[in-house]
mmCIF file of C-alpha atoms in Angstrom:
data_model
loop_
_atom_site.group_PDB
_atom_site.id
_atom_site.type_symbol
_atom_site.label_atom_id
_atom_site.label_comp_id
_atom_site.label_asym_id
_atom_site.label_seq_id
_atom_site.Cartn_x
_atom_site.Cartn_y
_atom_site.Cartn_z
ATOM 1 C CA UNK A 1 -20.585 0.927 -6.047
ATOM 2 C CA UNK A 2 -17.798 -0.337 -8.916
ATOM 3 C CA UNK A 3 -16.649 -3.732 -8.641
ATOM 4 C CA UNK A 4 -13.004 -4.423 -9.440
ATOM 5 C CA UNK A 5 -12.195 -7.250 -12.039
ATOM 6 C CA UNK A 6 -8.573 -8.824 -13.136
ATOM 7 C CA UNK A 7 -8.050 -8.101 -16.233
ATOM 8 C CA UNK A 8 -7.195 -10.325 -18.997
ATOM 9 C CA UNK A 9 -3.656 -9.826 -20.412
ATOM 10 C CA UNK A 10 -3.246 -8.938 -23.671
ATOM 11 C CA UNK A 11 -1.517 -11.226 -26.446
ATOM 12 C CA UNK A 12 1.874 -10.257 -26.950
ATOM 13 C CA UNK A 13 3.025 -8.993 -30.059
ATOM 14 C CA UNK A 14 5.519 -7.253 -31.659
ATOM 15 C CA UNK A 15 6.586 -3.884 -30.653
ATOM 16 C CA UNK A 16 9.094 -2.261 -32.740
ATOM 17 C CA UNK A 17 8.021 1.479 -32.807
ATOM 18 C CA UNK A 18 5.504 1.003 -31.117
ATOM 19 C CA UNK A 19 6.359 3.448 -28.516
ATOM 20 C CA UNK A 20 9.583 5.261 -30.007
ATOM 21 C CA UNK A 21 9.501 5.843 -33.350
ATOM 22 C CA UNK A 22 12.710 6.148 -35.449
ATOM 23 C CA UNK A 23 13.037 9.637 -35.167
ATOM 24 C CA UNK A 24 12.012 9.527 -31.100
ATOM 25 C CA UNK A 25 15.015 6.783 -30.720
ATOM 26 C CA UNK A 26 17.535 8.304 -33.272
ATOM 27 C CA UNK A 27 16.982 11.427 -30.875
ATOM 28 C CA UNK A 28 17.594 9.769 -27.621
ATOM 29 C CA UNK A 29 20.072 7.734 -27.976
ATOM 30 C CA UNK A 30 21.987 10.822 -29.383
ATOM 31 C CA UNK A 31 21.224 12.553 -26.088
ATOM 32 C CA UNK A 32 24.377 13.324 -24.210
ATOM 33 C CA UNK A 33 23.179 14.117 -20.319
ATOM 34 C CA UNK A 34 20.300 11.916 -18.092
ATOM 35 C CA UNK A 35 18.865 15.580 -17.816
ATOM 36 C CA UNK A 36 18.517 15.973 -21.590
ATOM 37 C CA UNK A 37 17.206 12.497 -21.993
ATOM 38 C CA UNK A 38 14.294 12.415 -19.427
ATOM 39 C CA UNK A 39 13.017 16.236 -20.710
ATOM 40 C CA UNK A 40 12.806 14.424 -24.291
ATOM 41 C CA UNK A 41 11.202 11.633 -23.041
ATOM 42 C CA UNK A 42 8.871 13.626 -21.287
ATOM 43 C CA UNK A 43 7.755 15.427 -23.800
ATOM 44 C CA UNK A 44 7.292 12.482 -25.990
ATOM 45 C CA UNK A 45 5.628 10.169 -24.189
ATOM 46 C CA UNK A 46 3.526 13.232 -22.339
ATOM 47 C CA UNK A 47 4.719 12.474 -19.099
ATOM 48 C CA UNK A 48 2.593 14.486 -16.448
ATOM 49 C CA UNK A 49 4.444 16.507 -13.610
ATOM 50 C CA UNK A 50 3.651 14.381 -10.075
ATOM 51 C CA UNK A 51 5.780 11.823 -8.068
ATOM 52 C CA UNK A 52 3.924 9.055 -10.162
ATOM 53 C CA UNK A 53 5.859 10.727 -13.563
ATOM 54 C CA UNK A 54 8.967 11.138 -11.625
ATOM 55 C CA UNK A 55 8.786 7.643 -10.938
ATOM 56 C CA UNK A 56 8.110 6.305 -14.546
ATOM 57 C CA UNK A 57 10.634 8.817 -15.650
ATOM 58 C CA UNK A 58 13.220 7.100 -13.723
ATOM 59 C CA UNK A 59 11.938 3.376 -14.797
ATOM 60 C CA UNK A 60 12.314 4.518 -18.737
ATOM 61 C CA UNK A 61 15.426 7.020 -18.447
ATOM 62 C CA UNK A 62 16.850 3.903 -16.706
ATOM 63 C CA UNK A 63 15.676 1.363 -19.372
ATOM 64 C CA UNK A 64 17.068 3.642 -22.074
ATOM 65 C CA UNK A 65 20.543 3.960 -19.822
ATOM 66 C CA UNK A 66 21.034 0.271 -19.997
ATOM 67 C CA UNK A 67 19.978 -0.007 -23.686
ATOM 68 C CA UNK A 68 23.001 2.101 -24.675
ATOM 69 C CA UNK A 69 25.719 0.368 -22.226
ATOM 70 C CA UNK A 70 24.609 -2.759 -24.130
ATOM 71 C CA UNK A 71 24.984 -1.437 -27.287
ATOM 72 C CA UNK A 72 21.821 -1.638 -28.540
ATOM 73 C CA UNK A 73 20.809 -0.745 -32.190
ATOM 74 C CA UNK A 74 17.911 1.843 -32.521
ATOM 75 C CA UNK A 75 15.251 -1.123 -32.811
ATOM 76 C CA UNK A 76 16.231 -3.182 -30.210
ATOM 77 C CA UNK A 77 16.693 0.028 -28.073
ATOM 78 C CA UNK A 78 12.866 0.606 -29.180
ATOM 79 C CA UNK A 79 11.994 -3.248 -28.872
ATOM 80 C CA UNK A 80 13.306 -2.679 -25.704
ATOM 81 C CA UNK A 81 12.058 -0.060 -24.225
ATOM 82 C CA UNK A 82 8.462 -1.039 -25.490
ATOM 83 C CA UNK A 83 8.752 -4.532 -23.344
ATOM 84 C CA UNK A 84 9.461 -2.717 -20.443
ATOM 85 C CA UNK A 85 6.985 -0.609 -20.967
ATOM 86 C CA UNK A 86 4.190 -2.962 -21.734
ATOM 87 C CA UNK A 87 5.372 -5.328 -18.799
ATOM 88 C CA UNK A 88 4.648 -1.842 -16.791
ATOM 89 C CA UNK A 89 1.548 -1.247 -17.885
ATOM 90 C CA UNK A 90 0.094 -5.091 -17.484
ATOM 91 C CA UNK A 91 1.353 -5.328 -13.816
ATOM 92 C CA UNK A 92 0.061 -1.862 -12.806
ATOM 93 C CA UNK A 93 -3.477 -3.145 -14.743
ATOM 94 C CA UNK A 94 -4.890 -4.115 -11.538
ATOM 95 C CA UNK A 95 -4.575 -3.479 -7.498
ATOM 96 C CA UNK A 96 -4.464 -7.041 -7.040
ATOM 97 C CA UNK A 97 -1.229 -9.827 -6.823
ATOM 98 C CA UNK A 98 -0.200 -10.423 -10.166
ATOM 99 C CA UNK A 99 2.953 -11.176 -10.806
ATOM 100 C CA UNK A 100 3.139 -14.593 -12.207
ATOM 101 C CA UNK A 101 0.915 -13.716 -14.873
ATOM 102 C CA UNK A 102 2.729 -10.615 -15.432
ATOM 103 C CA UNK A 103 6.103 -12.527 -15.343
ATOM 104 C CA UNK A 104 4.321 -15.114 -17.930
ATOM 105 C CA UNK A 105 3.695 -12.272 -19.950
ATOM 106 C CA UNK A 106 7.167 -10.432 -19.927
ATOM 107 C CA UNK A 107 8.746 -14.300 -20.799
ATOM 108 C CA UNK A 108 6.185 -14.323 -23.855
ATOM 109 C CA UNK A 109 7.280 -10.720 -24.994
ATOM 110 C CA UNK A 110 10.851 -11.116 -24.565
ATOM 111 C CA UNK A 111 10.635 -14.793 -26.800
ATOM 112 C CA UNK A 112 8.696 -12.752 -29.288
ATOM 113 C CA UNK A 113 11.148 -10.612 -29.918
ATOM 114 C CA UNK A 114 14.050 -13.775 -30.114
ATOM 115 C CA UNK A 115 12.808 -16.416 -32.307
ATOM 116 C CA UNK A 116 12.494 -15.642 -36.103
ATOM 117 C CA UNK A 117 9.499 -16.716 -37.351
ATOM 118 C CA UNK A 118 7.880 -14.151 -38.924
ATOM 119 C CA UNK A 119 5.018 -12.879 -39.140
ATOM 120 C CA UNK A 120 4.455 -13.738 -35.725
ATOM 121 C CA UNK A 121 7.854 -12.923 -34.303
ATOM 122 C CA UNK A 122 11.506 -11.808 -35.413
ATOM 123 C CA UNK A 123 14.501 -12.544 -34.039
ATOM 124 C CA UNK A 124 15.912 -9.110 -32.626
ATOM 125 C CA UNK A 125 17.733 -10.040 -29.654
ATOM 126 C CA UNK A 126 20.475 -12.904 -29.606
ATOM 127 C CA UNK A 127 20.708 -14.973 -26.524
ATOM 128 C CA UNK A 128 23.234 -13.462 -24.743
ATOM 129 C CA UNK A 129 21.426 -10.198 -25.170
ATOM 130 C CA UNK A 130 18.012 -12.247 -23.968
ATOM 131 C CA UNK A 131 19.871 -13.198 -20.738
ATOM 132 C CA UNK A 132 20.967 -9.595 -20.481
ATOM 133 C CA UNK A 133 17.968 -7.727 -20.723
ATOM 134 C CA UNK A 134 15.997 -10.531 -18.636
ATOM 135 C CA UNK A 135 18.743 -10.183 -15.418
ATOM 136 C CA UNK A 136 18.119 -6.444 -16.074
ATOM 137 C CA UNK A 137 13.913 -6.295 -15.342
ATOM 138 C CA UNK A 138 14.161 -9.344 -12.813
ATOM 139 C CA UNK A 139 16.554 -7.401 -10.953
ATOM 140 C CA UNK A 140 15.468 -3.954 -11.549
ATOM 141 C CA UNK A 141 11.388 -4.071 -11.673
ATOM 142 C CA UNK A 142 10.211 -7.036 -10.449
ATOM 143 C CA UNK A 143 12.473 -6.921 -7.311
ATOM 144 C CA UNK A 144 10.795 -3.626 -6.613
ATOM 145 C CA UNK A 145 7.256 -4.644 -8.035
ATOM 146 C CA UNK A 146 5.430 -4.277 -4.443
ATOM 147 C CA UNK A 147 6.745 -0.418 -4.703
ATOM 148 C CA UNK A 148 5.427 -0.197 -8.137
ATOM 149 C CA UNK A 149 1.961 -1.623 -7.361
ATOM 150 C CA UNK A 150 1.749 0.750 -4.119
ATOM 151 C CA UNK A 151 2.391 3.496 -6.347
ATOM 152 C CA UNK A 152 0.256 3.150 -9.047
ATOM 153 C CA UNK A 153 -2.650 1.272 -8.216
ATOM 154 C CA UNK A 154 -5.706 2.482 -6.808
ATOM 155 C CA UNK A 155 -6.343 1.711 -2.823
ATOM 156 C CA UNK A 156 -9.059 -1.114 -2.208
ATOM 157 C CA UNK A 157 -11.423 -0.994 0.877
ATOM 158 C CA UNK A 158 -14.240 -3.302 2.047
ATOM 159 C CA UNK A 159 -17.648 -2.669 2.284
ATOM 160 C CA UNK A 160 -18.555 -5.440 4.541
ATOM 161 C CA UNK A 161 -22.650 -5.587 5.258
ATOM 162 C CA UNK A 162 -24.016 -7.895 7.256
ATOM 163 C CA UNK A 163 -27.653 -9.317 7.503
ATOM 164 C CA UNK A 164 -29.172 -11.802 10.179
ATOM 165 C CA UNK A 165 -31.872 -13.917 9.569
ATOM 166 C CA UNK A 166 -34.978 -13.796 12.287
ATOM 167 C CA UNK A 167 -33.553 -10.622 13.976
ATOM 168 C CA UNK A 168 -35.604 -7.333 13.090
ATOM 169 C CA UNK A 169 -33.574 -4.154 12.012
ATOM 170 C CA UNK A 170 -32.955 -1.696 14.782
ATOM 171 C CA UNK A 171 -35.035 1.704 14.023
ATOM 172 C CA UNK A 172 -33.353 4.261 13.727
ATOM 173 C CA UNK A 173 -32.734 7.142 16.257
ATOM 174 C CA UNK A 174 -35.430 9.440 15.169
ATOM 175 C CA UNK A 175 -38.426 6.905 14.802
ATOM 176 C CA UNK A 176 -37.952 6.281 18.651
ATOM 177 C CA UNK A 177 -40.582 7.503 20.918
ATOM 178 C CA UNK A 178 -39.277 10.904 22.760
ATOM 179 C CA UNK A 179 -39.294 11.460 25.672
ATOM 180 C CA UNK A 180 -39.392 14.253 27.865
ATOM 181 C CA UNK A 181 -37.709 15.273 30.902
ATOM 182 C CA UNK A 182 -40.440 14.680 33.355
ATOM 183 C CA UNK A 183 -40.474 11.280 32.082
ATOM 184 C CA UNK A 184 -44.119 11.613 30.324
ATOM 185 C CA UNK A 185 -44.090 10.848 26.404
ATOM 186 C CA UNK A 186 -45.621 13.882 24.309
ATOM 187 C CA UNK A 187 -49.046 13.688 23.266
ATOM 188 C CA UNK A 188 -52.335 15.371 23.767
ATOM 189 C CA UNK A 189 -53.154 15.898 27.338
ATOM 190 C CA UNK A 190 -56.010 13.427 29.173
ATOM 191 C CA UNK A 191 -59.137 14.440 29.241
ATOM 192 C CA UNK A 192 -61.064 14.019 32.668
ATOM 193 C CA UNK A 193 -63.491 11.417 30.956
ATOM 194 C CA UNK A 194 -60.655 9.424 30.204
ATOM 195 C CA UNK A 195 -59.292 9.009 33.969
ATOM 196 C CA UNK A 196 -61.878 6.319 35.213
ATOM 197 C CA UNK A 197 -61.413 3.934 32.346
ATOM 198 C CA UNK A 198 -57.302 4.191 32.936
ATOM 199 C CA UNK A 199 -58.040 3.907 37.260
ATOM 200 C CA UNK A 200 -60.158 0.525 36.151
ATOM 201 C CA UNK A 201 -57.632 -1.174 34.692
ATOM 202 C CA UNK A 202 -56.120 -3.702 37.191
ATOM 203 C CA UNK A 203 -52.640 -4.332 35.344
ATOM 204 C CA UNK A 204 -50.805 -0.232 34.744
ATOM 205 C CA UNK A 205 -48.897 -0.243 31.526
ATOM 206 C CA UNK A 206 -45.466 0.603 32.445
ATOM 207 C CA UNK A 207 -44.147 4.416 31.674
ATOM 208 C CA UNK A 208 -42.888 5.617 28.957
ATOM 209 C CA UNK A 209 -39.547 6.007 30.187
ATOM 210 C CA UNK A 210 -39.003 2.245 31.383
ATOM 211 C CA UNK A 211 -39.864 0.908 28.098
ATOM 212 C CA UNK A 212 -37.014 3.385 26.524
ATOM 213 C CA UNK A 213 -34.632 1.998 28.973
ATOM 214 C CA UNK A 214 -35.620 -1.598 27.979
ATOM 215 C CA UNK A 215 -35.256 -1.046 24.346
ATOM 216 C CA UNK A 216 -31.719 0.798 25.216
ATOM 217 C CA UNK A 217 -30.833 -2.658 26.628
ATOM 218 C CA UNK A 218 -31.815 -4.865 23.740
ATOM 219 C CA UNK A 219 -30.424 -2.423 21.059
ATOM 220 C CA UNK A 220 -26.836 -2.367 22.870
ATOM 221 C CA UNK A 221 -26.877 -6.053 23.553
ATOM 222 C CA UNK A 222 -27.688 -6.631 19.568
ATOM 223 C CA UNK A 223 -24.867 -4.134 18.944
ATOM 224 C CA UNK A 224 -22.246 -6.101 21.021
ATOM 225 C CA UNK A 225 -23.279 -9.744 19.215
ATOM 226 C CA UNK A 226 -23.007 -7.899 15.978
ATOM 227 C CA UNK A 227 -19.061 -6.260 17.305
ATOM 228 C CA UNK A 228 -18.056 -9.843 18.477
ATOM 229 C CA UNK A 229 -18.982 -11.809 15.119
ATOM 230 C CA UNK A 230 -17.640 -9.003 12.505
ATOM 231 C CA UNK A 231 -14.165 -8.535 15.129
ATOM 232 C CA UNK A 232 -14.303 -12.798 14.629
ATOM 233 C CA UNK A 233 -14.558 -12.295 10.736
ATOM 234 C CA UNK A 234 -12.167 -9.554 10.428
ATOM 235 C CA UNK A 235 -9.140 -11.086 12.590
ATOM 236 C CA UNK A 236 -9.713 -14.319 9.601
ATOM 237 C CA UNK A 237 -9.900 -12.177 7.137
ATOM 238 C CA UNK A 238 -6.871 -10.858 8.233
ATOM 239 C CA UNK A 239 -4.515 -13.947 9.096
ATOM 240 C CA UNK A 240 -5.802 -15.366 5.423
ATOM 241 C CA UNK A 241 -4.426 -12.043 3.419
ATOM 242 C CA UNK A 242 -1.165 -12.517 5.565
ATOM 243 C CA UNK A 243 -0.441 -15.981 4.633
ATOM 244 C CA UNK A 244 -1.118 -15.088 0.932
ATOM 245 C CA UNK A 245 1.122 -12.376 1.015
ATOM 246 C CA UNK A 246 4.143 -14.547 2.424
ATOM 247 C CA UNK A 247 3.065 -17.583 0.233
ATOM 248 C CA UNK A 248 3.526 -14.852 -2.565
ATOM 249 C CA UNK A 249 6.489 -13.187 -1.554
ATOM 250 C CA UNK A 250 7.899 -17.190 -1.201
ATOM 251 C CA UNK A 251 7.180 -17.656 -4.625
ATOM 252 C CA UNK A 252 8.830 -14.761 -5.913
ATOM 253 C CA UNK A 253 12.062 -14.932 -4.179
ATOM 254 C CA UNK A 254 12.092 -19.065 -5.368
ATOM 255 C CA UNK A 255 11.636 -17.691 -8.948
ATOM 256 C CA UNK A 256 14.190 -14.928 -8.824
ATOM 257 C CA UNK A 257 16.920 -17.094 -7.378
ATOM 258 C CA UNK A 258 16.557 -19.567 -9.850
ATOM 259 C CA UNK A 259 16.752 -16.958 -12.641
ATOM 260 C CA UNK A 260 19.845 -15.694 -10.896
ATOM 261 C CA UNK A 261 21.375 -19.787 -10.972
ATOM 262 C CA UNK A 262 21.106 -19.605 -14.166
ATOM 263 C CA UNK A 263 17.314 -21.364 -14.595
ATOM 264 C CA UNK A 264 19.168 -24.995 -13.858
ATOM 265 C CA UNK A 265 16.640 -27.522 -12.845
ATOM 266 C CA UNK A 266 16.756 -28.578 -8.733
ATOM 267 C CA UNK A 267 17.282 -31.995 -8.269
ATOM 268 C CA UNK A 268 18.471 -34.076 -5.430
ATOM 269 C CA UNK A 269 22.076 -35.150 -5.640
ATOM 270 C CA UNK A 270 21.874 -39.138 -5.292
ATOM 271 C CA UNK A 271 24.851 -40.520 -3.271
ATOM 272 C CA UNK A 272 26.128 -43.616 -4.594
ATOM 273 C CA UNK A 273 25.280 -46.575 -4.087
ATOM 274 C CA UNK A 274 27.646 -48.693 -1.786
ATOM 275 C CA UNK A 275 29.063 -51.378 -3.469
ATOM 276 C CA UNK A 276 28.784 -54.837 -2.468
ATOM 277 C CA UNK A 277 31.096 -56.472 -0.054
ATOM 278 C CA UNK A 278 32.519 -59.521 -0.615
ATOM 279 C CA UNK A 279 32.565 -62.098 1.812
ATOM 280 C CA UNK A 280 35.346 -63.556 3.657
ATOM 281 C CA UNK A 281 35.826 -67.300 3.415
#
């Protein structure tokens, strides 16, 4: 069975035409109707028909929508379009929560692509575009990122196998002794030799079909410990992944409000101090 790993995310870099080359974003920026522009950017970027395509069609079409309402040039439309793509691609990486390291990552990208210090980044973006384009994926993907990782991450189920020490394994259903309906167990027939030694024994062995019963008993009361202390484990299991998920959906709604005020620090307002009263005489 495969075991899932996080991923390590990749170092960003720059990514001018790294996705759209000048020919790819001369053409789509020239393209007049959202029609036109998702059939070209279909066929570039090989875009498979299925609701997953649809809904990467819509994140780029989208991308490329607000690119020209900004005003973009072709390679900061392409710069552009590649961040949102790459931000896509490392948050979709994994089925697990990972959004602060994919937020991390988008931060890095978006600085690399804003401070001029070549050859390790180039300043492409001004600030007031940096604001711009950050209010645009806060708001537009990583509201939305639950949707995104439902849709294009792979479903992960437990396995859960547990083994006591000191208790045997139950045999299986087939090694048990059958039985048959007049409540002998199948074997050769006794011979008539055989009948004194078995009438001299002062202590009968009990039949066949009592010790079934008794093993019955033991096998379903091993089966109901087992129920109890896996129903125990589960209901844990369960209240833990519920408190991560609200600690986690806490910590993105403190981080996108605070984008949205502007990324001010939150401090305490301090009331003055009362000044000191004279006294009478």
């Amino acid at each position: 069975m495969a075991t899932l790993q996080i991923p390590t995310l990749p170092k960003p870099k720059l990514c001018i035409w790294a996705d759209l080359n000048v020919h790819n974003t001369d053409q789509i920026m020239k393209c007049g109707t959202t029609m036109e522009t998702r059939k070209l950017l279909q066929r570039i970027l090989t875009v498979e028909e299925s609701p997953r395509g649809k809904i990467i069609l819509d994140l780029y079409q989208h991308a490329i929508r607000f690119a020209i309402l900004q005003k973009f040039t072709n390679e900061q439309a392409s710069a552009f379009f590649s961040i949102v793509k790459q931000t896509h691609e490392v948050c979709v990486s994994t089925p697990f929560g990972n959004v602060e390291e994919c937020f991390t990552y988008f931060r890095e990208l978006v600085l690399t692509h804003a401070v001029h210090r070549p050859p390790w980044s180039l300043e492409i973006f001004n600030s007031e575009q940096v604001t711009a384009l950050t209010n645009y994926i806060v708001n537009h993907y990583f509201r939305h990122y639950k949707l995104y990782k439902y849709a294009f991450t792979a479903k992960v189920r437990l396995d859960l196998t547990l083994h006591y020490d000191g208790l045997p394994p139950s045999p299986p259903p087939e090694m048990d002794d059958k039985v048959t309906e007049s409540g002998q167990q199948d074997g050769p027939p006794q011979t008539p030799e055989a009948a004194p030694n078995n009438e001299a024994l002062t202590t009968p062995s009990p039949p066949p079909n009592v010790q079934a019963v008794k093993s019955t008993e033991h096998t379903d009361e091993l089966e109901s410990l087992v129920r109890k202390a896996v129903t125990a484990q589960l209901k844990q299991m369960h209240a833990a992944v519920e408190q991560q998920l609200a600690d986690t959906d806490k910590s993105i709604s403190d981080k996108i409000q605070h984008l949205e005020q502007g990324g001010s620090p939150r401090g305490k307002s301090r009331s003055p101090k009362a000044s000191p009263k004279g006294k009478r005489r």
